[in-house]
Short mmCIF file of C-alpha atoms in Angstrom, two decimals:
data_model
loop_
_atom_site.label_atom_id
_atom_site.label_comp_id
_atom_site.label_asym_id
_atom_site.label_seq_id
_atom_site.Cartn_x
_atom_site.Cartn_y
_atom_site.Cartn_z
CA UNK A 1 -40.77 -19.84 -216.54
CA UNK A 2 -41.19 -23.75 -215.00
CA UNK A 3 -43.11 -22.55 -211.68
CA UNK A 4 -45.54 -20.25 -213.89
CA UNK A 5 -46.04 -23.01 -216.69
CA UNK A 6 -46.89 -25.50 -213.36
CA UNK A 7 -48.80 -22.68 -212.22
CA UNK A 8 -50.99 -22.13 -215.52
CA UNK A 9 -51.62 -25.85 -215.57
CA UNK A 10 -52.94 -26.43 -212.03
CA UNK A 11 -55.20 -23.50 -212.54
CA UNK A 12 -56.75 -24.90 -215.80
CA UNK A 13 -56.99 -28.42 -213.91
CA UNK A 14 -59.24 -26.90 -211.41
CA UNK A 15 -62.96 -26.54 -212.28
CA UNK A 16 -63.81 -22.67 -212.90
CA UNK A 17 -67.07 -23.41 -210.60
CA UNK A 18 -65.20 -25.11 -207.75
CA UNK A 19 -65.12 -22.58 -204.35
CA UNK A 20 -61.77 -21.64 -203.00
CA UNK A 21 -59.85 -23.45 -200.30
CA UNK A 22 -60.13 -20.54 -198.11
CA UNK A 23 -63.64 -20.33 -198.18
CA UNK A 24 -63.82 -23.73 -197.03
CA UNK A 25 -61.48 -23.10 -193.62
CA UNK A 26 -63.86 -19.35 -193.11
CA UNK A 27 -67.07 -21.59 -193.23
CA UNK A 28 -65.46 -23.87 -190.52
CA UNK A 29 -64.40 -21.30 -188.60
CA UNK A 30 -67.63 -19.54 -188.53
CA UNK A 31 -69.39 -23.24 -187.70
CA UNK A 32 -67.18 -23.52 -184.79
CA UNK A 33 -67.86 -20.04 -183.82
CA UNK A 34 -68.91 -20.01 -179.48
CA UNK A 35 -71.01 -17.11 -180.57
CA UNK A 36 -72.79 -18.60 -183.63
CA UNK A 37 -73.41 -22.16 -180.82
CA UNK A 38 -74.68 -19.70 -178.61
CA UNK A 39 -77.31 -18.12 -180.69
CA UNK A 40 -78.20 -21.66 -181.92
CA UNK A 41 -78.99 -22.81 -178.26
CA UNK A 42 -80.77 -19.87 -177.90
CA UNK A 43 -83.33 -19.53 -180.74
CA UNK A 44 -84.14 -23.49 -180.07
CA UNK A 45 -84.92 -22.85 -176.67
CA UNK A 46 -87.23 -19.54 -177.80
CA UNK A 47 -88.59 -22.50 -180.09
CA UNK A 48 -89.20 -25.15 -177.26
CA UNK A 49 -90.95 -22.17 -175.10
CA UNK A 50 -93.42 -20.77 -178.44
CA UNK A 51 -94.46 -24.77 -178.91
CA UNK A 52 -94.84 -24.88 -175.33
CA UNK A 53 -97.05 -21.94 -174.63
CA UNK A 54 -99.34 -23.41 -177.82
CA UNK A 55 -99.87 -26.75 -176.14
CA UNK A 56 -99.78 -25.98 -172.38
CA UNK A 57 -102.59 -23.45 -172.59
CA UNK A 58 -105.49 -24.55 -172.57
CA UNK A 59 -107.56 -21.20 -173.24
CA UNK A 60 -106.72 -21.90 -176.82
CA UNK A 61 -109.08 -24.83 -176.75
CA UNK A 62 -107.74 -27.25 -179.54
CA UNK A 63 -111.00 -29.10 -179.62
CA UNK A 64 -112.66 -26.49 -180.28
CA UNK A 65 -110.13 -25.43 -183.51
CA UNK A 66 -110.09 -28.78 -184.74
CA UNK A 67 -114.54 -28.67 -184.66
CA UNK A 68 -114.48 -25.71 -187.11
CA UNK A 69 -111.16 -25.98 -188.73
CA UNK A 70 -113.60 -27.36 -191.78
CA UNK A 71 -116.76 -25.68 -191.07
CA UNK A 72 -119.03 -25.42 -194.20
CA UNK A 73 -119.24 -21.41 -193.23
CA UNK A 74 -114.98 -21.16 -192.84
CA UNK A 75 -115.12 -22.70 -195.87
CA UNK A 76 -117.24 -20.69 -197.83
CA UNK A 77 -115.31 -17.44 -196.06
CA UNK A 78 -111.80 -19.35 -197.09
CA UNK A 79 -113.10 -19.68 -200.44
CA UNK A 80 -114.51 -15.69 -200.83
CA UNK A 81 -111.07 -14.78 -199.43
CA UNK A 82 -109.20 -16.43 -202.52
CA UNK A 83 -111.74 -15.12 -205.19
CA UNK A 84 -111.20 -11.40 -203.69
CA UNK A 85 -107.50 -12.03 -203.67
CA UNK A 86 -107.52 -13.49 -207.09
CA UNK A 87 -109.95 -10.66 -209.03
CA UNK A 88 -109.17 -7.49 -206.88
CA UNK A 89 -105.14 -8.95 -208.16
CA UNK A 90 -106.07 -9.21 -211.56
CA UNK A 91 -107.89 -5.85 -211.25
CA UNK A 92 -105.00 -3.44 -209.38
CA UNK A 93 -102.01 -5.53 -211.99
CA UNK A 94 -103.97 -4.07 -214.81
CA UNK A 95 -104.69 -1.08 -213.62
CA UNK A 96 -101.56 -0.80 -212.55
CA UNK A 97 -99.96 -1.36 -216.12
CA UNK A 98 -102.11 0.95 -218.07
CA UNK A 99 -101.29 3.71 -215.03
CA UNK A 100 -97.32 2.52 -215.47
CA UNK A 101 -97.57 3.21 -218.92
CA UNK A 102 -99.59 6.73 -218.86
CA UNK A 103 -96.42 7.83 -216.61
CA UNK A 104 -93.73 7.22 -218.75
CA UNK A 105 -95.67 8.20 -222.05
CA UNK A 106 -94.99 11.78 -223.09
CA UNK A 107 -98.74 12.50 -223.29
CA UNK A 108 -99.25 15.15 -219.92
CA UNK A 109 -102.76 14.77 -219.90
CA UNK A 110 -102.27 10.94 -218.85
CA UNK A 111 -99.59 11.47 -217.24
CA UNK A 112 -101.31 14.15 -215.01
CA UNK A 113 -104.12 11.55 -214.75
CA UNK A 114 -102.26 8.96 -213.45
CA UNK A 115 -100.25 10.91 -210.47
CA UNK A 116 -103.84 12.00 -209.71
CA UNK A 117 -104.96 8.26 -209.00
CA UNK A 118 -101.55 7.53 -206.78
CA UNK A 119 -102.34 10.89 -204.92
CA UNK A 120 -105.84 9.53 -204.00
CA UNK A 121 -105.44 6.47 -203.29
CA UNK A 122 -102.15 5.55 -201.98
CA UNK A 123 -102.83 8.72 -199.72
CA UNK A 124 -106.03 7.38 -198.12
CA UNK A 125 -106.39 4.51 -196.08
CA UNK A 126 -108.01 0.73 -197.53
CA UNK A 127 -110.60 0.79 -194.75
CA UNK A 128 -111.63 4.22 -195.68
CA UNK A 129 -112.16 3.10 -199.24
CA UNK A 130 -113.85 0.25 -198.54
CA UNK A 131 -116.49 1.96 -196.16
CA UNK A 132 -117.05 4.82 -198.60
CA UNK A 133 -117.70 2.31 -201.43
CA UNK A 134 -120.05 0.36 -199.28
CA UNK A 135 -121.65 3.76 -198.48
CA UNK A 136 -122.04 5.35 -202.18
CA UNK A 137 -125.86 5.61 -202.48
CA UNK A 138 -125.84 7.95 -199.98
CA UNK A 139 -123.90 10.34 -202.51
CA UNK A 140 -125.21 8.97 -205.28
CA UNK A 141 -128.48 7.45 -204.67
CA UNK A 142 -128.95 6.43 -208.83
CA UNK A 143 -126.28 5.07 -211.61
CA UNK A 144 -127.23 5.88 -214.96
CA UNK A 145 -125.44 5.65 -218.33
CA UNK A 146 -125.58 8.85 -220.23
CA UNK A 147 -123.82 11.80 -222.22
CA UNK A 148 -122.21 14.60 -219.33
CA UNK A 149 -124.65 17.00 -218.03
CA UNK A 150 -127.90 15.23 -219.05
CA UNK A 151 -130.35 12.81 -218.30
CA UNK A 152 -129.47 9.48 -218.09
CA UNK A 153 -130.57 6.96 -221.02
CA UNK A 154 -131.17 4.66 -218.18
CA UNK A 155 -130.52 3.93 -214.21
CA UNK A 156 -129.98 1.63 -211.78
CA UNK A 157 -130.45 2.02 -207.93
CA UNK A 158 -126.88 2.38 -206.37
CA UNK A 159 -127.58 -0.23 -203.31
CA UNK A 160 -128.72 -2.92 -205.97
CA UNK A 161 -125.18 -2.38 -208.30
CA UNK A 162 -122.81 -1.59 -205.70
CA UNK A 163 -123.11 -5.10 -203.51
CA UNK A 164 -120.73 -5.57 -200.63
CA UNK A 165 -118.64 -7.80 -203.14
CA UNK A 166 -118.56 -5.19 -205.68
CA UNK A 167 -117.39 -3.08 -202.65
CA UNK A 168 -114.95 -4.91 -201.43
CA UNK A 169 -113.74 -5.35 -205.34
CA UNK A 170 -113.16 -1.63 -205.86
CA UNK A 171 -111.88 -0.83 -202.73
CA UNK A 172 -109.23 -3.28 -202.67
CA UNK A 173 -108.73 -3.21 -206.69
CA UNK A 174 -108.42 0.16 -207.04
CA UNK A 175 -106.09 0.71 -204.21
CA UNK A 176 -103.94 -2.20 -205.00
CA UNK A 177 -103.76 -0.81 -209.04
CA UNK A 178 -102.43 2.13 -207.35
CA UNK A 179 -99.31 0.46 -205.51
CA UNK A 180 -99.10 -2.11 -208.90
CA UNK A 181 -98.14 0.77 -210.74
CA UNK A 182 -95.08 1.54 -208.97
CA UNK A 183 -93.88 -1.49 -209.64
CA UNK A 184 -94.60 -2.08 -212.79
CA UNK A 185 -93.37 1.78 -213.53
CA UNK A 186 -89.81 0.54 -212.24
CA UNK A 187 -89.84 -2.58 -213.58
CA UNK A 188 -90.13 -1.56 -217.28
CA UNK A 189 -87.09 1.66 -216.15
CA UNK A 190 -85.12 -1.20 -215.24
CA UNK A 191 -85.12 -2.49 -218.66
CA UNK A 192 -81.83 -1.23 -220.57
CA UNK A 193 -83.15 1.90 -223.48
CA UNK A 194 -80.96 0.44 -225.79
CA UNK A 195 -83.53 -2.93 -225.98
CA UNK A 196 -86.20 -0.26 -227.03
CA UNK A 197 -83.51 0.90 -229.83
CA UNK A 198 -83.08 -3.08 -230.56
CA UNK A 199 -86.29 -3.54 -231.11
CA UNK A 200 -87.27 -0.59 -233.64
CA UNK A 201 -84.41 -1.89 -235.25
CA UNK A 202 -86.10 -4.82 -236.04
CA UNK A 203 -88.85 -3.60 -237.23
CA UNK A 204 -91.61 -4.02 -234.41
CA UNK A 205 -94.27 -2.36 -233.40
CA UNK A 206 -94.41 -0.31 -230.21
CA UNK A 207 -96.85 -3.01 -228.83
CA UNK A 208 -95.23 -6.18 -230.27
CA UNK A 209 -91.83 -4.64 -228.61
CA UNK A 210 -93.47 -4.46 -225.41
CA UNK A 211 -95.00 -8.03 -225.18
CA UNK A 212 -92.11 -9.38 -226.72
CA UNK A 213 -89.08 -7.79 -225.73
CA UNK A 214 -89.42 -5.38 -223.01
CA UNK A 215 -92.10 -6.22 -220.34
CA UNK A 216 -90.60 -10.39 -220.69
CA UNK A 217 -87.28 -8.85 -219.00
CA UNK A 218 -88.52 -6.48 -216.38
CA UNK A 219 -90.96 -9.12 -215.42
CA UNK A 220 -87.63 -10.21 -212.95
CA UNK A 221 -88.02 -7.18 -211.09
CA UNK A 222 -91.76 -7.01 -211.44
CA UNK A 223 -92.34 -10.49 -210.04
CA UNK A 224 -90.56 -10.41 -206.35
CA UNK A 225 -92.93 -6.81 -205.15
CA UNK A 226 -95.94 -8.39 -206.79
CA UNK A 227 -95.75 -11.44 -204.84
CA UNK A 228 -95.15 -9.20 -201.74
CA UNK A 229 -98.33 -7.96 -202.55
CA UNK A 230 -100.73 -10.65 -203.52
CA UNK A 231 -99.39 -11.64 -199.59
CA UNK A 232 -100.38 -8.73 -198.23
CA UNK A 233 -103.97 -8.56 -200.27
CA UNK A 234 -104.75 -11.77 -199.06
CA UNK A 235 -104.25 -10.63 -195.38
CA UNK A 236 -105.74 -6.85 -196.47
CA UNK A 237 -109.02 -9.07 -197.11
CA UNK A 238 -109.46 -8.82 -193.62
CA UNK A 239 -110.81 -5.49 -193.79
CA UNK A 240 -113.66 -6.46 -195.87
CA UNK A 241 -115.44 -7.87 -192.54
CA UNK A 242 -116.09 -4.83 -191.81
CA UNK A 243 -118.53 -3.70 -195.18
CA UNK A 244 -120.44 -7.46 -193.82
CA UNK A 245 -118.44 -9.14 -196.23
CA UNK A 246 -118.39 -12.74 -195.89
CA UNK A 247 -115.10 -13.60 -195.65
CA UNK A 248 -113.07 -15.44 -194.13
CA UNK A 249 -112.41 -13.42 -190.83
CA UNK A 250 -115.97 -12.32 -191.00
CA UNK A 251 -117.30 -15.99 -191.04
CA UNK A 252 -115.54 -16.83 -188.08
CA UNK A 253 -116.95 -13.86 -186.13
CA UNK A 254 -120.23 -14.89 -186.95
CA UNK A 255 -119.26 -18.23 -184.92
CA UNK A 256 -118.03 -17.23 -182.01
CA UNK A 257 -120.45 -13.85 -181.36
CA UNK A 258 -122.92 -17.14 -181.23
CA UNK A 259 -120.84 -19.08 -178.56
CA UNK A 260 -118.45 -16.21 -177.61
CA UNK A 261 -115.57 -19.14 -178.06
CA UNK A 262 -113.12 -16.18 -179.48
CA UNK A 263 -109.67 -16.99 -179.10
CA UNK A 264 -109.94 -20.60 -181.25
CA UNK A 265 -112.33 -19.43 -183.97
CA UNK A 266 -109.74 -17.02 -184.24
CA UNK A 267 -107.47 -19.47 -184.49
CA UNK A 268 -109.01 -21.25 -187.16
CA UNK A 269 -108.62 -18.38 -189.06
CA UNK A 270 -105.00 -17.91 -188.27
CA UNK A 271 -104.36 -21.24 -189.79
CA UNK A 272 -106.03 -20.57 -192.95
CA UNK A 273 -104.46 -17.70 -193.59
CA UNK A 274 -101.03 -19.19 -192.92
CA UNK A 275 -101.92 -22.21 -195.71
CA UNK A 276 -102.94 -19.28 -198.10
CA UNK A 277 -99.98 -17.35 -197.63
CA UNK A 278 -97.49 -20.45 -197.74
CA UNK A 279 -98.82 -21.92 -200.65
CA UNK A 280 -98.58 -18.30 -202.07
CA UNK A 281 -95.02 -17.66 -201.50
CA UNK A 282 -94.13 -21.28 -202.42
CA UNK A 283 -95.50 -20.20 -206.21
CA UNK A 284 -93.84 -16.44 -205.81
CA UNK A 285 -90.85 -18.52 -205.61
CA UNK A 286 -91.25 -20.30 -208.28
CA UNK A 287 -92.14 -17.30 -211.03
CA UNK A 288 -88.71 -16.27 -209.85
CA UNK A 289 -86.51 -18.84 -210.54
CA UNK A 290 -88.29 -19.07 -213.70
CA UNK A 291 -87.70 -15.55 -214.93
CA UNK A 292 -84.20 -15.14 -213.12
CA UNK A 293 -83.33 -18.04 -215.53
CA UNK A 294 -79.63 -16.31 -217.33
CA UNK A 295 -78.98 -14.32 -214.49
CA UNK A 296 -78.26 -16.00 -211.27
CA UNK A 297 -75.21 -14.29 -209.97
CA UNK A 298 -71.86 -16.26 -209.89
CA UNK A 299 -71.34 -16.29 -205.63
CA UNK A 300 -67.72 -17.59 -206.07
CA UNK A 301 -65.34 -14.86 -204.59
CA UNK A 302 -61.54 -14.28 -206.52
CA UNK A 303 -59.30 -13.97 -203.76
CA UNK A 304 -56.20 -11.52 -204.43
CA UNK A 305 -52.61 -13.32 -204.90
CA UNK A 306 -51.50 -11.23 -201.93
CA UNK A 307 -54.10 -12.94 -199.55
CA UNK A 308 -53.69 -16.50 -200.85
CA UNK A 309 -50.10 -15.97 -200.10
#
């Protein structure tokens, strides 16, 4: 009765959040590991050889980067890069939402609707969208506003409303709203039904529940994906070169087609578009720990008697 009233009292003197002995010794152990010093000694020398191949050649022509690292035309291309990234984000998220929400409503005719626009255009590749944007007059040489079936009230010519930016915005909008919706579909799933129940409970509306309740918590699982993919528009921007887009890729092509000086334009590029994407992930990081705030896992293990023995 003595050893397990000592017992009871050394395990209330020790702080709940303090790690086990045992994983103390493992973490030694694995420090100390020939194998783990091994794979240390090899990465840094990997390391040493990268940063040695970067400096040591001298077909990547530093000089040459640093000249049009801040070129008024990379620039302007850095800065049409971000807008596109920005809008055709703000574009596909919504998109994306109202097409979430049309697939778990009970309506078929939106939900039909909405596995229509995934069909289409997560089944056909970005540069084929973008090129048939850029190319619409040739199917449809006029816009107009109108009722179905008869003349338009009035009408624009297609070339002067569908610019290569307006291109490049539907083409990367519309196929990003298609891959938003997935995640924003399984996001709101991941919310527990019984917060819906909650909610009516209360009193709210449908909308008011959704703002306030429901789409707050599966923002956690909304947030990670979505900054996966603001990364990979910003790179996907690329493509827009193509359409004569004046982006950032596309400005530095412009460059060197003039003094055929390739391989460091296209390193100026390279480092732009490692800034972007740093800078991005550093604030993808952030919106998580802010919306992970109440559940961060506890990572301290319980050890069974028989193995502390």
């Amino acid at each position: 009765m003595l050893q397990g009233t000592l017992a009871m009292s050394n395990a209330a003197a020790t702080p709940a959040s303090a790690p086990p002995a045992w994983a103390d010794v493992s973490t030694a152990r694995h420090r100390t590991s020939p194998i783990r010093w091994g794979l240390s000694l090899l990465l840094a020398l990997v390391a040493l050889q990268v940063v040695y191949f970067l400096f040591s050649n001298p077909r990547f022509e530093w000089p040459v980067v640093g000249k049009y690292l801040f070129s008024v035309n990379v620039l302007q291309g850095l800065g049409t890069t971000l807008i596109l990234t920005v809008v055709a984000m703000v574009v596909g998220t919504v998109i994306g939402t109202v097409a979430a929400l049309a697939l778990l409503s009970d309506f078929k005719p939106a939900r039909w609707a909405a596995q229509t626009y995934l069909w289409a255009f997560r089944g056909t590749p970005l540069l084929i969208q973008l090129i048939f944007w850029y190319n619409l007059a040739y199917l449809i040489p006029n816009i107009g506003i109108g009722l179905p079936f008869l003349a338009p009230w009035v009408e624009w010519p297609t070339n002067a409303v569908i610019t290569p930016f307006l291109a490049a915005l539907l083409g990367l909008g519309l196929a990003e709203g298609a891959y938003m919706t997935e995640i924003v579909r399984a996001g709101l799933s991941s919310v527990d039904t019984r917060q819906h129940d909650a909610a009516r409970a209360l009193g709210m509306t449908p909308a008011k529940a959704f703002f306030r309740i429901i789409f707050p918590q599966a923002m956690r699982f909304i947030i990670p994906p979505t900054g996966n993919q603001v990364i990979g528009m910003a790179k996907a921007t690329a493509l827009v070169s193509v359409i004569a887009m004046n982006d950032l890729l596309h400005s530095v092509q412009i460059i060197y087609n003039r003094t055929y000086e390739i391989v460091p334009l296209l390193m100026v590029a390279v480092f732009w578009y490692l800034v972007v994407i740093t800078l991005l992930y550093a604030f993808q990081s952030r919106l998580e720990r802010y919306y992970s705030k109440g559940h961060r896992r506890d990572t301290t293990q319980v050890v069974p008697a028989s193995e502390q023995a």
